[in-house]
Short mmCIF file of C-alpha atoms in Angstrom, two decimals:
data_model
loop_
_atom_site.label_atom_id
_atom_site.label_comp_id
_atom_site.label_asym_id
_atom_site.label_seq_id
_atom_site.Cartn_x
_atom_site.Cartn_y
_atom_site.Cartn_z
CA MET A 10 0.00 0.00 0.00
CA THR A 11 1.81 3.07 -1.18
CA ASN A 12 -0.48 5.69 -2.67
CA PRO A 13 -2.43 7.43 0.08
CA ILE A 14 -5.74 9.02 -0.90
CA ALA A 15 -4.68 12.45 0.24
CA ASP A 16 -7.63 14.77 -0.26
CA PRO A 17 -11.04 14.17 1.31
CA LEU A 18 -13.85 14.23 -1.23
CA VAL A 19 -16.53 15.16 1.28
CA GLU A 20 -18.59 18.27 0.60
CA VAL A 21 -17.54 20.02 3.81
CA PRO A 22 -14.38 18.49 5.30
CA ASP A 23 -14.26 18.57 9.10
CA THR A 24 -11.17 20.58 9.96
CA ASP A 25 -11.34 19.36 13.56
CA VAL A 26 -10.79 15.74 12.54
CA ASP A 27 -7.54 14.23 13.84
CA GLU A 28 -6.09 12.64 10.71
CA THR A 29 -3.72 10.44 12.74
CA LEU A 30 -6.62 8.43 14.18
CA VAL A 31 -7.56 6.84 10.86
CA GLN A 32 -5.11 6.10 8.08
CA ILE A 33 -6.10 5.48 4.45
CA GLU A 34 -3.69 3.95 1.95
CA ALA A 35 -4.46 2.74 -1.54
CA THR A 36 -2.75 1.04 -4.45
CA VAL A 37 -2.95 2.27 -8.02
CA GLU A 38 -5.16 -0.76 -8.74
CA GLY A 39 -7.80 0.57 -6.36
CA VAL A 40 -7.24 -1.48 -3.20
CA ALA A 41 -7.83 0.78 -0.19
CA MET A 42 -6.84 -0.02 3.39
CA VAL A 43 -8.43 1.90 6.26
CA THR A 44 -6.62 1.44 9.57
CA ILE A 45 -8.12 2.46 12.91
CA ASN A 46 -5.01 3.89 14.53
CA ARG A 47 -5.65 4.16 18.25
CA PRO A 48 -3.82 1.08 19.53
CA GLU A 49 -2.98 2.59 22.92
CA ARG A 50 -6.76 2.57 23.62
CA ARG A 51 -7.36 -0.75 21.83
CA ASN A 52 -8.92 1.21 18.94
CA ALA A 53 -11.89 2.14 21.12
CA PHE A 54 -14.42 4.73 19.96
CA ASP A 55 -14.67 8.27 21.18
CA ALA A 56 -16.12 11.33 19.45
CA ARG A 57 -12.84 12.13 17.68
CA LEU A 58 -12.38 8.63 16.28
CA ILE A 59 -16.01 8.45 15.14
CA ALA A 60 -15.60 11.76 13.29
CA ALA A 61 -12.36 10.58 11.67
CA LEU A 62 -13.93 7.31 10.52
CA HIS A 63 -16.96 9.16 9.17
CA GLU A 64 -14.77 11.44 7.08
CA ALA A 65 -12.65 8.50 5.84
CA PHE A 66 -15.72 6.56 4.73
CA GLU A 67 -17.23 9.60 3.01
CA THR A 68 -13.92 10.10 1.21
CA LEU A 69 -14.06 6.52 -0.06
CA GLN A 70 -17.64 6.92 -1.27
CA GLY A 71 -16.43 9.43 -3.85
CA ALA A 72 -12.88 8.25 -4.51
CA GLU A 73 -12.63 7.35 -8.18
CA GLY A 74 -11.01 4.01 -8.96
CA VAL A 75 -11.45 2.35 -5.55
CA ARG A 76 -12.41 -1.30 -6.13
CA VAL A 77 -12.27 -2.79 -2.62
CA VAL A 78 -11.96 -1.30 0.86
CA PHE A 79 -10.39 -3.19 3.77
CA LEU A 80 -10.88 -2.09 7.37
CA ARG A 81 -8.59 -3.19 10.19
CA GLY A 82 -7.30 -2.05 13.57
CA ALA A 83 -3.71 -1.20 14.49
CA GLY A 84 -1.85 -3.02 17.23
CA GLY A 85 -3.37 -6.47 16.85
CA ILE A 86 -6.97 -5.66 17.82
CA PHE A 87 -9.88 -4.60 15.64
CA SER A 88 -11.80 -2.49 18.19
CA ALA A 89 -12.66 -2.75 21.88
CA GLY A 90 -15.88 -0.78 21.44
CA ALA A 91 -16.57 2.38 23.44
CA ASP A 92 -13.69 4.20 25.14
CA LEU A 93 -14.03 4.17 28.95
CA ASP A 94 -13.26 7.88 29.32
CA TRP A 95 -15.86 8.69 26.66
CA MET A 96 -18.39 6.57 28.57
CA ARG A 97 -17.61 8.40 31.81
CA GLU A 98 -18.28 11.72 30.11
CA ALA A 99 -21.58 10.43 28.74
CA VAL A 100 -22.86 9.72 32.26
CA ASP A 101 -22.88 13.45 33.07
CA ARG A 102 -24.30 14.62 29.76
CA THR A 103 -27.93 15.45 29.04
CA GLU A 104 -30.12 13.14 27.01
CA SER A 105 -29.94 15.64 24.15
CA ASP A 106 -26.13 15.63 24.19
CA ASN A 107 -26.06 11.84 24.28
CA ARG A 108 -28.48 11.70 21.38
CA GLU A 109 -26.12 13.89 19.35
CA ASP A 110 -23.17 11.61 20.15
CA ALA A 111 -25.17 8.49 19.27
CA TYR A 112 -26.37 9.99 16.01
CA ALA A 113 -22.76 10.74 15.03
CA MET A 114 -22.04 7.02 15.47
CA ALA A 115 -25.11 6.12 13.42
CA LYS A 116 -24.02 8.43 10.59
CA MET A 117 -20.51 6.98 10.65
CA LEU A 118 -21.84 3.43 10.27
CA LYS A 119 -24.16 4.50 7.45
CA SER A 120 -21.23 6.16 5.64
CA LEU A 121 -19.41 2.81 5.74
CA TRP A 122 -22.55 1.00 4.54
CA ASP A 123 -22.87 3.45 1.61
CA ILE A 124 -19.38 2.89 0.18
CA PRO A 125 -20.03 1.59 -3.36
CA ALA A 126 -16.95 -0.67 -3.44
CA LEU A 127 -16.86 -4.03 -1.66
CA THR A 128 -16.00 -3.52 2.02
CA VAL A 129 -14.12 -6.12 4.07
CA ALA A 130 -13.41 -6.11 7.82
CA LEU A 131 -10.14 -7.78 8.82
CA VAL A 132 -10.63 -8.75 12.46
CA GLU A 133 -7.91 -9.82 14.86
CA GLY A 134 -7.71 -9.76 18.63
CA GLY A 135 -11.30 -8.83 19.24
CA ALA A 136 -14.34 -6.83 18.17
CA PHE A 137 -16.59 -5.71 20.97
CA GLY A 138 -19.76 -3.60 20.97
CA GLY A 139 -19.42 -0.97 18.26
CA GLY A 140 -16.33 -2.76 16.95
CA ALA A 141 -18.39 -5.85 16.22
CA GLY A 142 -20.97 -3.51 14.71
CA LEU A 143 -18.33 -2.21 12.28
CA ALA A 144 -17.60 -5.79 11.20
CA ALA A 145 -21.32 -6.42 10.65
CA THR A 146 -21.62 -3.27 8.53
CA CYS A 147 -18.98 -4.46 6.06
CA ASP A 148 -19.94 -6.70 3.13
CA LEU A 149 -17.44 -9.37 4.23
CA ALA A 150 -15.65 -9.95 7.53
CA VAL A 151 -12.59 -12.18 7.89
CA SER A 152 -11.36 -13.05 11.38
CA THR A 153 -8.41 -14.79 12.95
CA ALA A 154 -9.40 -17.91 14.87
CA ASP A 155 -8.40 -16.49 18.25
CA ALA A 156 -10.49 -13.32 18.03
CA LYS A 157 -13.26 -12.72 20.56
CA PHE A 158 -16.59 -10.93 20.15
CA SER A 159 -19.28 -9.53 22.41
CA PHE A 160 -22.23 -7.17 22.52
CA SER A 161 -21.82 -6.42 26.21
CA GLU A 162 -23.93 -3.26 26.40
CA VAL A 163 -26.62 -4.90 28.59
CA ARG A 164 -24.02 -5.53 31.30
CA LEU A 165 -23.68 -1.76 31.57
CA GLY A 166 -27.43 -1.18 31.53
CA LEU A 167 -27.29 -0.07 27.89
CA ILE A 168 -28.41 -1.42 24.52
CA ALA A 169 -26.63 -2.06 21.20
CA ALA A 170 -28.79 0.50 19.44
CA THR A 171 -26.96 2.24 16.59
CA ILE A 172 -25.27 -0.95 15.39
CA SER A 173 -28.47 -3.01 15.58
CA PRO A 174 -29.64 -2.64 11.93
CA TYR A 175 -26.36 -4.05 10.65
CA VAL A 176 -26.02 -6.81 13.23
CA VAL A 177 -29.63 -7.94 12.75
CA GLY A 178 -29.03 -7.94 8.99
CA ALA A 179 -25.93 -10.09 9.43
CA VAL A 180 -27.10 -12.66 11.99
CA GLY A 181 -30.91 -12.47 11.89
CA PRO A 182 -33.40 -11.34 14.56
CA ARG A 183 -33.37 -14.41 16.83
CA THR A 184 -29.59 -14.61 17.13
CA ALA A 185 -29.33 -10.86 17.55
CA ARG A 186 -31.82 -10.99 20.43
CA ALA A 187 -29.77 -13.69 22.13
CA LEU A 188 -26.43 -11.91 21.63
CA PHE A 189 -27.77 -8.51 22.67
CA ALA A 190 -29.72 -9.81 25.68
CA THR A 191 -26.95 -11.98 27.16
CA GLY A 192 -23.88 -9.86 26.41
CA SER A 193 -21.90 -13.09 26.26
CA VAL A 194 -18.38 -13.36 24.83
CA PHE A 195 -18.08 -15.73 21.86
CA ASP A 196 -15.30 -16.92 19.59
CA ALA A 197 -14.66 -16.60 15.86
CA ALA A 198 -16.04 -20.07 15.10
CA TYR A 199 -19.41 -19.12 16.59
CA ALA A 200 -19.27 -15.69 14.93
CA GLU A 201 -18.87 -17.46 11.57
CA LYS A 202 -21.64 -19.95 12.39
CA VAL A 203 -24.19 -17.18 13.00
CA GLY A 204 -23.04 -14.97 10.09
CA LEU A 205 -21.30 -12.12 11.88
CA ILE A 206 -18.02 -13.30 10.32
CA THR A 207 -17.89 -14.70 6.79
CA GLU A 208 -14.49 -16.42 6.98
CA VAL A 209 -12.12 -17.57 9.73
CA VAL A 210 -8.36 -17.91 9.16
CA ALA A 211 -5.67 -19.32 11.42
CA ASP A 212 -3.64 -16.21 12.18
CA THR A 213 -2.49 -12.79 11.01
CA ALA A 214 -0.64 -14.32 8.07
CA GLY A 215 -3.90 -15.94 7.01
CA LEU A 216 -5.62 -12.59 7.34
CA ASP A 217 -3.05 -11.00 5.02
CA ALA A 218 -3.45 -13.88 2.55
CA ALA A 219 -7.24 -13.48 2.56
CA CYS A 220 -6.81 -9.75 1.98
CA ALA A 221 -4.59 -10.41 -1.06
CA ARG A 222 -6.96 -13.08 -2.43
CA ILE A 223 -10.09 -10.94 -2.10
CA ALA A 224 -8.32 -7.95 -3.65
CA ALA A 225 -7.28 -10.07 -6.63
CA GLU A 226 -10.80 -11.46 -7.03
CA MET A 227 -12.30 -7.96 -7.09
CA MET A 228 -10.06 -6.95 -10.00
CA ALA A 229 -12.23 -9.16 -12.22
CA CYS A 230 -15.46 -7.42 -11.16
CA ALA A 231 -16.86 -4.34 -12.87
CA PRO A 232 -16.88 -1.47 -10.34
CA GLY A 233 -20.25 -0.09 -11.42
CA ALA A 234 -21.85 -3.53 -11.31
CA VAL A 235 -20.46 -4.11 -7.81
CA ALA A 236 -22.05 -0.88 -6.57
CA ASP A 237 -25.34 -1.66 -8.33
CA SER A 238 -25.36 -5.20 -6.91
CA LYS A 239 -24.97 -3.91 -3.36
CA LYS A 240 -27.80 -1.42 -3.89
CA LEU A 241 -29.97 -4.13 -5.45
CA VAL A 242 -29.77 -6.31 -2.35
CA GLU A 243 -30.68 -3.37 -0.12
CA ASP A 244 -33.69 -2.51 -2.26
CA VAL A 245 -35.18 -6.02 -2.56
CA ALA A 246 -34.43 -7.48 0.88
CA TYR A 247 -37.50 -8.59 2.83
CA LYS A 248 -39.94 -7.33 0.21
CA PRO A 249 -42.58 -9.51 -1.49
CA ILE A 250 -41.30 -10.82 -4.82
CA GLU A 251 -44.27 -9.42 -6.74
CA ASP A 252 -43.40 -5.94 -5.45
CA VAL A 253 -39.90 -5.97 -6.94
CA MET A 254 -40.30 -7.98 -10.16
CA GLU A 255 -40.83 -4.99 -12.46
CA GLU A 256 -38.04 -2.95 -10.85
CA THR A 257 -35.51 -5.79 -11.08
CA ALA A 258 -36.36 -6.28 -14.76
CA LYS A 259 -35.76 -2.57 -15.35
CA ARG A 260 -32.41 -2.73 -13.60
CA ILE A 261 -31.01 -5.67 -15.58
CA ALA A 262 -32.21 -4.06 -18.82
CA ARG A 263 -30.43 -0.83 -17.84
CA THR A 264 -27.17 -2.65 -17.12
CA ARG A 265 -27.32 -4.59 -20.40
CA VAL A 266 -27.21 -1.36 -22.39
CA SER A 267 -24.76 0.42 -20.06
CA PRO A 268 -21.10 0.90 -21.12
CA GLU A 269 -19.97 -1.66 -18.54
CA GLY A 270 -22.60 -4.18 -19.55
CA GLN A 271 -21.81 -3.80 -23.24
CA GLU A 272 -18.06 -4.09 -22.61
CA GLY A 273 -18.42 -7.11 -20.32
CA VAL A 274 -20.60 -9.15 -22.66
CA ARG A 275 -18.55 -8.25 -25.74
CA ALA A 276 -15.32 -9.19 -23.93
CA PHE A 277 -16.83 -12.56 -22.98
CA LEU A 278 -18.02 -13.26 -26.52
CA GLU A 279 -14.69 -12.14 -27.99
CA LYS A 280 -12.76 -14.24 -25.44
CA ARG A 281 -10.76 -11.32 -24.09
CA LYS A 282 -10.45 -9.55 -20.75
CA ALA A 283 -12.87 -6.75 -19.99
CA SER A 284 -11.37 -3.27 -19.71
CA TRP A 285 -11.60 -3.22 -15.89
CA VAL A 286 -9.71 -6.49 -15.34
CA VAL A 287 -6.28 -5.85 -13.87
#
């Protein structure tokens, strides 16, 4: 990873954001790596980190040429969830102030969800609370076998609220109820079994190998079609089939006559690589 994406592409960059908290690097092929860089606090969330992640994800939404986005934590842990000092401050804040903080977290997660490229969480060490929520928000999540997970909010008298849409989408309502209500710690094998994690590897070397493999696989996929495929799933999920039949027919027809669709089919018929294949 050598070519950093230097300039945020957000409409109004936040000049108060601490750029050292989140690092973005990218290759010329379009492989972006986002690193949560707060290892001394186990990459735990506070207002500054949430703002930095939000800006990073908004940058990647508009960054031309990005094909796949990986998200990992520095220092051998993905994220320990909420920072203890931040939680102490929240105790003395008003409900209105806490609502503002929580909504910032919600917007950050949605900005990750809205990245058009494939997003992949690379989890090692552990992902707790909001950290596990980050993993659930990504399209794929690869974990080392020794990583631990928990939604422990109930043990503090709280609830896993802002991350809930993404966790429920990943594991389903019944499992989410059990995980949220018990706050139990579970391992990577169970996380994969319930769908929070999509692949488990032996160690950090395996995580790096999975990163390289997924990046290579994405070089064969048309960027516009990837973005449209992600949006398609969001738009048809949990809706009656008869309610989406006409719209899905319109979408495939649109892609067949699009520049990408024309190029992809012609390349297949002519037995050559499509223009986006690296």
